[in-house]
């Protein structure tokens, strides 16, 4: 199974994120996630099908469980619900697709290496791709 599980990754730099966000009507939550304080993320395997995603930023800790390959419904802080699908494309590539309440999608494809990760961000309605780079911190 994926060797990146259990490692923590911290955002270290971004490319084209402002251009991407300016080209779409991104939600405040997406903007906050992509432009806020550099988060630390991790994925933990709970059992054969259940995983946990953890995000730490601004001294806040958010985590939720999900099943790879199944649409998971997640309630946001404002009470609205989004649909999230995680797919393992290989031992080091995880794709996360989020369907927003208004129907548009956002795709986050993370490619993990021994020393970090590269996340490509695509928002429906834009031909611009953003890239976020992470380094392993634990």
mmCIF file of C-alpha atoms in Angstrom:
data_model
loop_
_atom_site.group_PDB
_atom_site.id
_atom_site.type_symbol
_atom_site.label_atom_id
_atom_site.label_comp_id
_atom_site.label_asym_id
_atom_site.label_seq_id
_atom_site.Cartn_x
_atom_site.Cartn_y
_atom_site.Cartn_z
ATOM 1 C CA UNK A 1 0.000 0.000 0.000
ATOM 2 C CA UNK A 2 1.023 3.604 -0.355
ATOM 3 C CA UNK A 3 4.275 4.393 1.415
ATOM 4 C CA UNK A 4 3.378 8.056 2.057
ATOM 5 C CA UNK A 5 0.742 7.109 4.626
ATOM 6 C CA UNK A 6 1.538 8.390 8.114
ATOM 7 C CA UNK A 7 4.062 10.999 6.946
ATOM 8 C CA UNK A 8 3.436 14.714 7.479
ATOM 9 C CA UNK A 9 3.850 17.146 4.598
ATOM 10 C CA UNK A 10 4.125 20.935 4.968
ATOM 11 C CA UNK A 11 3.394 23.386 2.160
ATOM 12 C CA UNK A 12 6.567 25.214 1.133
ATOM 13 C CA UNK A 13 5.671 27.061 -2.081
ATOM 14 C CA UNK A 14 2.997 27.597 -4.730
ATOM 15 C CA UNK A 15 2.869 28.343 -8.452
ATOM 16 C CA UNK A 16 -0.034 29.910 -10.393
ATOM 17 C CA UNK A 17 -2.430 29.784 -7.424
ATOM 18 C CA UNK A 18 -3.382 33.486 -7.629
ATOM 19 C CA UNK A 19 -3.873 33.203 -11.387
ATOM 20 C CA UNK A 20 -6.013 30.083 -10.943
ATOM 21 C CA UNK A 21 -8.206 31.626 -8.253
ATOM 22 C CA UNK A 22 -8.617 34.865 -10.221
ATOM 23 C CA UNK A 23 -9.793 32.903 -13.266
ATOM 24 C CA UNK A 24 -12.699 31.256 -11.423
ATOM 25 C CA UNK A 25 -15.323 32.051 -8.850
ATOM 26 C CA UNK A 26 -13.613 29.925 -6.175
ATOM 27 C CA UNK A 27 -15.359 29.556 -2.828
ATOM 28 C CA UNK A 28 -13.962 31.283 0.242
ATOM 29 C CA UNK A 29 -13.110 27.876 1.699
ATOM 30 C CA UNK A 30 -10.992 26.919 -1.335
ATOM 31 C CA UNK A 31 -9.260 30.318 -1.283
ATOM 32 C CA UNK A 32 -8.547 30.000 2.453
ATOM 33 C CA UNK A 33 -7.154 26.468 1.962
ATOM 34 C CA UNK A 34 -4.914 27.438 -0.959
ATOM 35 C CA UNK A 35 -3.706 30.841 0.274
ATOM 36 C CA UNK A 36 -3.878 30.668 4.070
ATOM 37 C CA UNK A 37 -1.121 29.802 6.498
ATOM 38 C CA UNK A 38 0.973 26.907 5.212
ATOM 39 C CA UNK A 39 -0.810 23.747 6.358
ATOM 40 C CA UNK A 40 0.620 20.408 7.333
ATOM 41 C CA UNK A 41 -1.260 17.445 5.852
ATOM 42 C CA UNK A 42 -1.153 13.706 6.412
ATOM 43 C CA UNK A 43 -3.021 10.573 5.416
ATOM 44 C CA UNK A 44 -3.412 7.629 7.801
ATOM 45 C CA UNK A 45 -4.669 4.150 6.934
ATOM 46 C CA UNK A 46 -7.344 3.002 9.392
ATOM 47 C CA UNK A 47 -8.105 -0.370 7.782
ATOM 48 C CA UNK A 48 -8.282 -1.869 4.286
ATOM 49 C CA UNK A 49 -10.780 0.699 2.984
ATOM 50 C CA UNK A 50 -10.880 3.551 5.516
ATOM 51 C CA UNK A 51 -8.350 6.365 5.676
ATOM 52 C CA UNK A 52 -8.052 9.607 7.598
ATOM 53 C CA UNK A 53 -7.019 12.964 6.129
ATOM 54 C CA UNK A 54 -5.583 15.427 8.658
ATOM 55 C CA UNK A 55 -4.895 19.105 8.056
ATOM 56 C CA UNK A 56 -3.217 21.354 10.608
ATOM 57 C CA UNK A 57 -3.053 25.128 10.089
ATOM 58 C CA UNK A 58 -3.291 28.231 12.251
ATOM 59 C CA UNK A 59 -3.133 26.054 15.392
ATOM 60 C CA UNK A 60 -6.322 24.302 14.241
ATOM 61 C CA UNK A 61 -6.614 20.593 13.611
ATOM 62 C CA UNK A 62 -9.140 19.228 11.094
ATOM 63 C CA UNK A 63 -9.495 15.577 10.194
ATOM 64 C CA UNK A 64 -12.036 13.315 8.612
ATOM 65 C CA UNK A 65 -12.298 9.705 7.591
ATOM 66 C CA UNK A 66 -12.969 8.604 4.034
ATOM 67 C CA UNK A 67 -13.151 5.492 1.898
ATOM 68 C CA UNK A 68 -10.896 5.370 -1.148
ATOM 69 C CA UNK A 69 -12.897 4.912 -4.344
ATOM 70 C CA UNK A 70 -16.229 5.956 -2.795
ATOM 71 C CA UNK A 71 -17.944 9.334 -2.779
ATOM 72 C CA UNK A 72 -17.866 10.701 0.760
ATOM 73 C CA UNK A 73 -20.207 13.469 1.898
ATOM 74 C CA UNK A 74 -18.542 16.105 4.077
ATOM 75 C CA UNK A 75 -20.298 18.908 5.927
ATOM 76 C CA UNK A 76 -18.489 22.238 5.800
ATOM 77 C CA UNK A 77 -18.347 24.752 8.636
ATOM 78 C CA UNK A 78 -21.153 26.779 7.024
ATOM 79 C CA UNK A 79 -23.425 23.699 7.089
ATOM 80 C CA UNK A 80 -23.377 23.060 3.341
ATOM 81 C CA UNK A 81 -22.309 19.651 2.094
ATOM 82 C CA UNK A 82 -19.726 18.715 -0.496
ATOM 83 C CA UNK A 83 -18.960 15.385 -2.127
ATOM 84 C CA UNK A 84 -15.355 14.205 -1.964
ATOM 85 C CA UNK A 85 -13.861 11.288 -3.888
ATOM 86 C CA UNK A 86 -10.345 10.010 -3.196
ATOM 87 C CA UNK A 87 -8.687 7.675 -5.686
ATOM 88 C CA UNK A 88 -5.278 6.021 -5.484
ATOM 89 C CA UNK A 89 -3.932 6.154 -9.025
ATOM 90 C CA UNK A 90 -0.679 4.429 -7.990
ATOM 91 C CA UNK A 91 1.371 3.832 -4.842
ATOM 92 C CA UNK A 92 2.438 7.482 -4.852
ATOM 93 C CA UNK A 93 -0.414 9.363 -6.581
ATOM 94 C CA UNK A 94 -3.697 10.251 -4.874
ATOM 95 C CA UNK A 95 -6.431 12.211 -6.633
ATOM 96 C CA UNK A 96 -9.064 14.106 -4.651
ATOM 97 C CA UNK A 97 -12.138 15.386 -6.486
ATOM 98 C CA UNK A 98 -14.503 17.754 -4.687
ATOM 99 C CA UNK A 99 -17.976 18.568 -5.993
ATOM 100 C CA UNK A 100 -19.096 21.871 -4.492
ATOM 101 C CA UNK A 101 -22.711 22.636 -3.497
ATOM 102 C CA UNK A 102 -23.125 24.696 -6.703
ATOM 103 C CA UNK A 103 -22.062 21.663 -8.780
ATOM 104 C CA UNK A 104 -18.578 22.739 -9.877
ATOM 105 C CA UNK A 105 -15.617 20.485 -9.219
ATOM 106 C CA UNK A 106 -12.107 20.991 -7.921
ATOM 107 C CA UNK A 107 -9.400 18.360 -8.465
ATOM 108 C CA UNK A 108 -6.300 18.002 -6.316
ATOM 109 C CA UNK A 109 -3.774 15.452 -7.579
ATOM 110 C CA UNK A 110 -0.965 14.729 -5.119
ATOM 111 C CA UNK A 111 2.206 13.031 -6.307
ATOM 112 C CA UNK A 112 4.320 11.937 -3.344
ATOM 113 C CA UNK A 113 8.080 11.353 -3.265
ATOM 114 C CA UNK A 114 10.460 10.359 -0.482
ATOM 115 C CA UNK A 115 11.167 13.988 0.394
ATOM 116 C CA UNK A 116 7.915 15.776 -0.435
ATOM 117 C CA UNK A 117 4.850 16.057 -2.598
ATOM 118 C CA UNK A 118 3.589 18.048 -5.565
ATOM 119 C CA UNK A 119 -0.129 18.838 -5.719
ATOM 120 C CA UNK A 120 -1.688 19.968 -8.995
ATOM 121 C CA UNK A 121 -4.881 21.997 -8.530
ATOM 122 C CA UNK A 122 -7.551 22.245 -11.234
ATOM 123 C CA UNK A 123 -10.806 24.168 -10.846
ATOM 124 C CA UNK A 124 -13.719 23.649 -13.205
ATOM 125 C CA UNK A 125 -14.105 26.632 -15.492
ATOM 126 C CA UNK A 126 -10.403 27.422 -15.751
ATOM 127 C CA UNK A 127 -7.680 26.176 -18.069
ATOM 128 C CA UNK A 128 -5.027 27.333 -15.586
ATOM 129 C CA UNK A 129 -3.430 24.758 -13.293
ATOM 130 C CA UNK A 130 -1.908 25.660 -9.955
ATOM 131 C CA UNK A 131 0.835 23.708 -8.232
ATOM 132 C CA UNK A 132 1.590 23.424 -4.537
ATOM 133 C CA UNK A 133 4.802 21.871 -3.234
ATOM 134 C CA UNK A 134 5.195 20.153 0.139
ATOM 135 C CA UNK A 135 8.171 18.773 2.024
ATOM 136 C CA UNK A 136 8.175 15.914 4.517
ATOM 137 C CA UNK A 137 8.381 17.236 8.081
ATOM 138 C CA UNK A 138 8.082 13.945 10.012
#
